[in-house]
Short mmCIF file of C-alpha atoms in Angstrom, two decimals:
data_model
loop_
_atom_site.label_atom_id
_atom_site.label_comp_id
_atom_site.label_asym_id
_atom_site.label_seq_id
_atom_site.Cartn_x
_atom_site.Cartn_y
_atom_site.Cartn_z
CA UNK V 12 178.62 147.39 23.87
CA UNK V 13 175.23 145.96 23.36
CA UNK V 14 172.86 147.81 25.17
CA UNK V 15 169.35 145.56 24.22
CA UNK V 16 168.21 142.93 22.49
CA UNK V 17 164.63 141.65 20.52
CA UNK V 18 164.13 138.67 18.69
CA UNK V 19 165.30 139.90 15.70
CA UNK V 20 167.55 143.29 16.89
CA UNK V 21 170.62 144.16 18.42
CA UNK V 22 170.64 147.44 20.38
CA UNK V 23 174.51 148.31 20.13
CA UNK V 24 177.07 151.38 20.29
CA UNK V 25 178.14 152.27 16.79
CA UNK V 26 181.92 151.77 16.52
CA UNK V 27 184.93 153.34 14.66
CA UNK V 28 184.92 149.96 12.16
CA UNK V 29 184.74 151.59 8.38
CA UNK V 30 181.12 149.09 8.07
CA UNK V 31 179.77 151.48 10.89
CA UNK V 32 181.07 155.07 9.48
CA UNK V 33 180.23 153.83 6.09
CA UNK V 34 176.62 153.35 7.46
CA UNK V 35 176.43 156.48 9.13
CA UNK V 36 177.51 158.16 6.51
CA UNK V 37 174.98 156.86 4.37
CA UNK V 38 172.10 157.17 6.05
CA UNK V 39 172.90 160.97 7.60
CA UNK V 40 173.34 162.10 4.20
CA UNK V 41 169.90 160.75 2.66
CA UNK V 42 168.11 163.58 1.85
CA UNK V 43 165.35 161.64 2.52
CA UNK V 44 166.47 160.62 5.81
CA UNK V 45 167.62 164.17 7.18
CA UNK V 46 164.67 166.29 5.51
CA UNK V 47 163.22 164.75 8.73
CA UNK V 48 165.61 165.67 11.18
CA UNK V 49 165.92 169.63 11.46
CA UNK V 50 164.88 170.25 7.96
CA UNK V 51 167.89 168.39 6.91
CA UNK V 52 170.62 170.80 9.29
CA UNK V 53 173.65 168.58 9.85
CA UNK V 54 173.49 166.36 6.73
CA UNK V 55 176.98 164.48 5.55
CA UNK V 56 178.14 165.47 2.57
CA UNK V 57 181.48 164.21 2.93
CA UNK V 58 182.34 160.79 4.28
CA UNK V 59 185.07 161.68 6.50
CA UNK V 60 182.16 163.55 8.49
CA UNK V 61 180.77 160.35 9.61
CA UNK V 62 183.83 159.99 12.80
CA UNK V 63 183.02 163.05 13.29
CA UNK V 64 179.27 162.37 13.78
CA UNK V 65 180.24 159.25 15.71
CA UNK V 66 182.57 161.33 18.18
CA UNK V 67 179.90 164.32 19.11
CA UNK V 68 177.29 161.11 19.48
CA UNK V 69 180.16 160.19 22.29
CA UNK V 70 180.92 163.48 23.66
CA UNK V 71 177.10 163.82 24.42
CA UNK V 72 176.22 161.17 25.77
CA UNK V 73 179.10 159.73 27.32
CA UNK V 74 177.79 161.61 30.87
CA UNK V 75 175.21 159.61 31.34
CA UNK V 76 177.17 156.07 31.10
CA UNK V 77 175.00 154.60 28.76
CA UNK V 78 171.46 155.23 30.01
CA UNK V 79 171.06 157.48 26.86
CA UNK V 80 172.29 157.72 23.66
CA UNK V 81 171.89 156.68 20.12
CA UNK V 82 172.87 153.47 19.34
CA UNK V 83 173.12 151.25 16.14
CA UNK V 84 170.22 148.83 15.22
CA UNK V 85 171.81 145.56 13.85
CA UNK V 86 169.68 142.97 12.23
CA UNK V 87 170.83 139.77 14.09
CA UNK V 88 170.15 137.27 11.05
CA UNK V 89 172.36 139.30 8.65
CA UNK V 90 174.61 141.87 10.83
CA UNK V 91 173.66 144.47 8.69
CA UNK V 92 172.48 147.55 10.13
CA UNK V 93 169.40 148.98 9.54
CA UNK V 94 169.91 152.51 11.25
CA UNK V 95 169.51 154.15 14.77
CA UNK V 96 167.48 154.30 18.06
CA UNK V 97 167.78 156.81 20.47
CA UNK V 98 166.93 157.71 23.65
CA UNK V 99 167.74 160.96 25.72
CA UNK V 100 166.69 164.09 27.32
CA UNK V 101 164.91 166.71 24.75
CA UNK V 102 166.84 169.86 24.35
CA UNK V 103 165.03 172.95 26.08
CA UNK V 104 163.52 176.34 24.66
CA UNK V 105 167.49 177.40 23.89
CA UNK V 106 167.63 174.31 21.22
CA UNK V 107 170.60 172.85 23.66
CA UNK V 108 170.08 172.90 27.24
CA UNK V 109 168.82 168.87 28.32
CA UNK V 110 165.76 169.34 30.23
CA UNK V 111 163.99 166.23 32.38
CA UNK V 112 161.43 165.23 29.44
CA UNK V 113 162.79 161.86 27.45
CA UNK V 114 162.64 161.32 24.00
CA UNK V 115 162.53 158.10 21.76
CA UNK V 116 163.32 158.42 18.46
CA UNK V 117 164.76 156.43 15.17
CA UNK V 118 166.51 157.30 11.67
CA UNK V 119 166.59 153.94 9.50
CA UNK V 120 168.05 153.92 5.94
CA UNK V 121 165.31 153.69 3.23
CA UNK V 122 166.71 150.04 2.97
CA UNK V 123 165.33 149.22 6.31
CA UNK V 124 162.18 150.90 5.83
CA UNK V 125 158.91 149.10 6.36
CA UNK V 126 160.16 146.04 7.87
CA UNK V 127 159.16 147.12 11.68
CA UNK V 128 162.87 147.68 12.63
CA UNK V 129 161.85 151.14 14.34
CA UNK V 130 159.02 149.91 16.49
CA UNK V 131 160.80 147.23 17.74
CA UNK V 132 164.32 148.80 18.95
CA UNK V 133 161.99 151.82 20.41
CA UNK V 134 160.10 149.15 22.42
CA UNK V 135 163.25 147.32 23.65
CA UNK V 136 164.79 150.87 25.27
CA UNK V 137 161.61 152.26 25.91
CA UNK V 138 161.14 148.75 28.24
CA UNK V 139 164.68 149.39 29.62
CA UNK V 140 163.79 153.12 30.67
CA UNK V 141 160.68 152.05 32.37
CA UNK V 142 162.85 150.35 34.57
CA UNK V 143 164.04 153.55 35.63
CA UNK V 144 162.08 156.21 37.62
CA UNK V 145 161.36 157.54 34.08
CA UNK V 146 157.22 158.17 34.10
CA UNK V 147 156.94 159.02 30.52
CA UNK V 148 158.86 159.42 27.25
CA UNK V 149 157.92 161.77 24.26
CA UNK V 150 158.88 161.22 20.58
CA UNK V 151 158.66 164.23 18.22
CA UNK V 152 158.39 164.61 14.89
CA UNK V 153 158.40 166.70 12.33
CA UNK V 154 155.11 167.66 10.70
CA UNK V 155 154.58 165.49 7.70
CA UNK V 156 156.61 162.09 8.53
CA UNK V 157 153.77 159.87 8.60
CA UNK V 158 156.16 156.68 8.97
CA UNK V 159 157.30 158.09 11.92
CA UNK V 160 154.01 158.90 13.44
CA UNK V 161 152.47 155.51 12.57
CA UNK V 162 155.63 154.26 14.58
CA UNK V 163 154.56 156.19 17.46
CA UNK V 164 151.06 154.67 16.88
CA UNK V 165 152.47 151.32 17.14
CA UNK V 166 154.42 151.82 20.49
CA UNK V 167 150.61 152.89 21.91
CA UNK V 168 151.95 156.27 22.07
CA UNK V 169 149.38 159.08 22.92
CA UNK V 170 149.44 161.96 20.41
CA UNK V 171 149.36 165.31 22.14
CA UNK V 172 149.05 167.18 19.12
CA UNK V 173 151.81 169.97 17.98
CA UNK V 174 153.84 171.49 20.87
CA UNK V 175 157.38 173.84 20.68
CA UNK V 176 158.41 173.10 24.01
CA UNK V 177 162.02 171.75 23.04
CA UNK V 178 164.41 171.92 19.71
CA UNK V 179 164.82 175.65 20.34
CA UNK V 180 160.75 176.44 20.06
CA UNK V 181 160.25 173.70 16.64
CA UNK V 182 157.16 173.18 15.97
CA UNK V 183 156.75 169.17 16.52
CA UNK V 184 154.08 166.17 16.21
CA UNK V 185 154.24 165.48 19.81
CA UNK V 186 153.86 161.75 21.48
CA UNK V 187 153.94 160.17 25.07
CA UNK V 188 154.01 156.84 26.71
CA UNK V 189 153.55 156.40 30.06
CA UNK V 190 155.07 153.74 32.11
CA UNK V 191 152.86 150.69 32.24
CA UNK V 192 151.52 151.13 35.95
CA UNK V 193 153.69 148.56 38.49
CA UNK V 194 152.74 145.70 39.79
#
């Protein structure tokens, strides 16, 4: 199911097609990639793991019928895909428990680096939120990943400096947008 599109993007579930798992798999076991993501915690290092990636992706998010999520970025002019947006409520103080803050966030493969894939799929749900009652969405991220903060940058998002309010008490580079004010 395709849940946005840009001029160049396709916002869309990942599926059980080997392409997708083969993806998955090789971005979530990039050490580069997951040094990122909880100090690398839940890297593949096996390729069967990527179904099972897929299916806890589905488990968690399938309560919330789409609204959140994190769904496959597919570059329209080649259908390859470049990595992941996501959008959903931050895990509380207990690392787990969803609390009402909203987070953006992205993990492209090195491949897709540096070609503004992240800023525009983060745009296109963070436009489809705003049609929500959402007020304002947060991205974190993890001292050190400039690319990600110059992302964040890009979106217009305020930086709020470093805050443990959610992953469990992390220490993260902490971001907000507010919803453009209606008309």
């Amino acid at each position: 199911m395709s849940v946005a599109t840009t001029d160049r993007l396709l916002l869309r579930d990942w599926t059980d097609a080997q392409d997708d798992l083969a993806r998955i798999y090789d971005i979530y076991s990039r050490h580069e990639v997951m040094r990122w993501l909880g100090g690398g915690a839940g890297r593949l290092t096996e390729p069967g793991q990527a179904a099972e990636r897929l299916a806890s992706w589905r488990e968690r998010y399938a309560r919330y019928a789409s609204r959140y999520g994190i769904w496959a970025i597919e570059v329209r002019a080649t259908g390859a895909v470049a990595g992941s947006v996501l959008l959903k409520p931050l895990p509380g103080a207990d690392g787990r428990t969803p609390t009402s803050d909203i987070e953006v966030g992205w993990h492209l493969h090195p491949d897709s680096w540096g070609h503004g894939y992240a800023t525009e799929a983060a745009r296109a749900v963070l436009a489809r939120e705003f049609t929500t009652d959402t007020r304002q969405v947060y991205a974190v991220v993890t001292p050190g990943n400039e690319r990600s903060m110059a992302v964040c940058r890009r979106l217009g998002m305020a930086h709020l400096g470093r805050r443990t309010d959610w992953y469990g008490g992390t220490e993260v580079e902490t971001f907000v947008l507010t919803a453009p004010a209606s008309r």
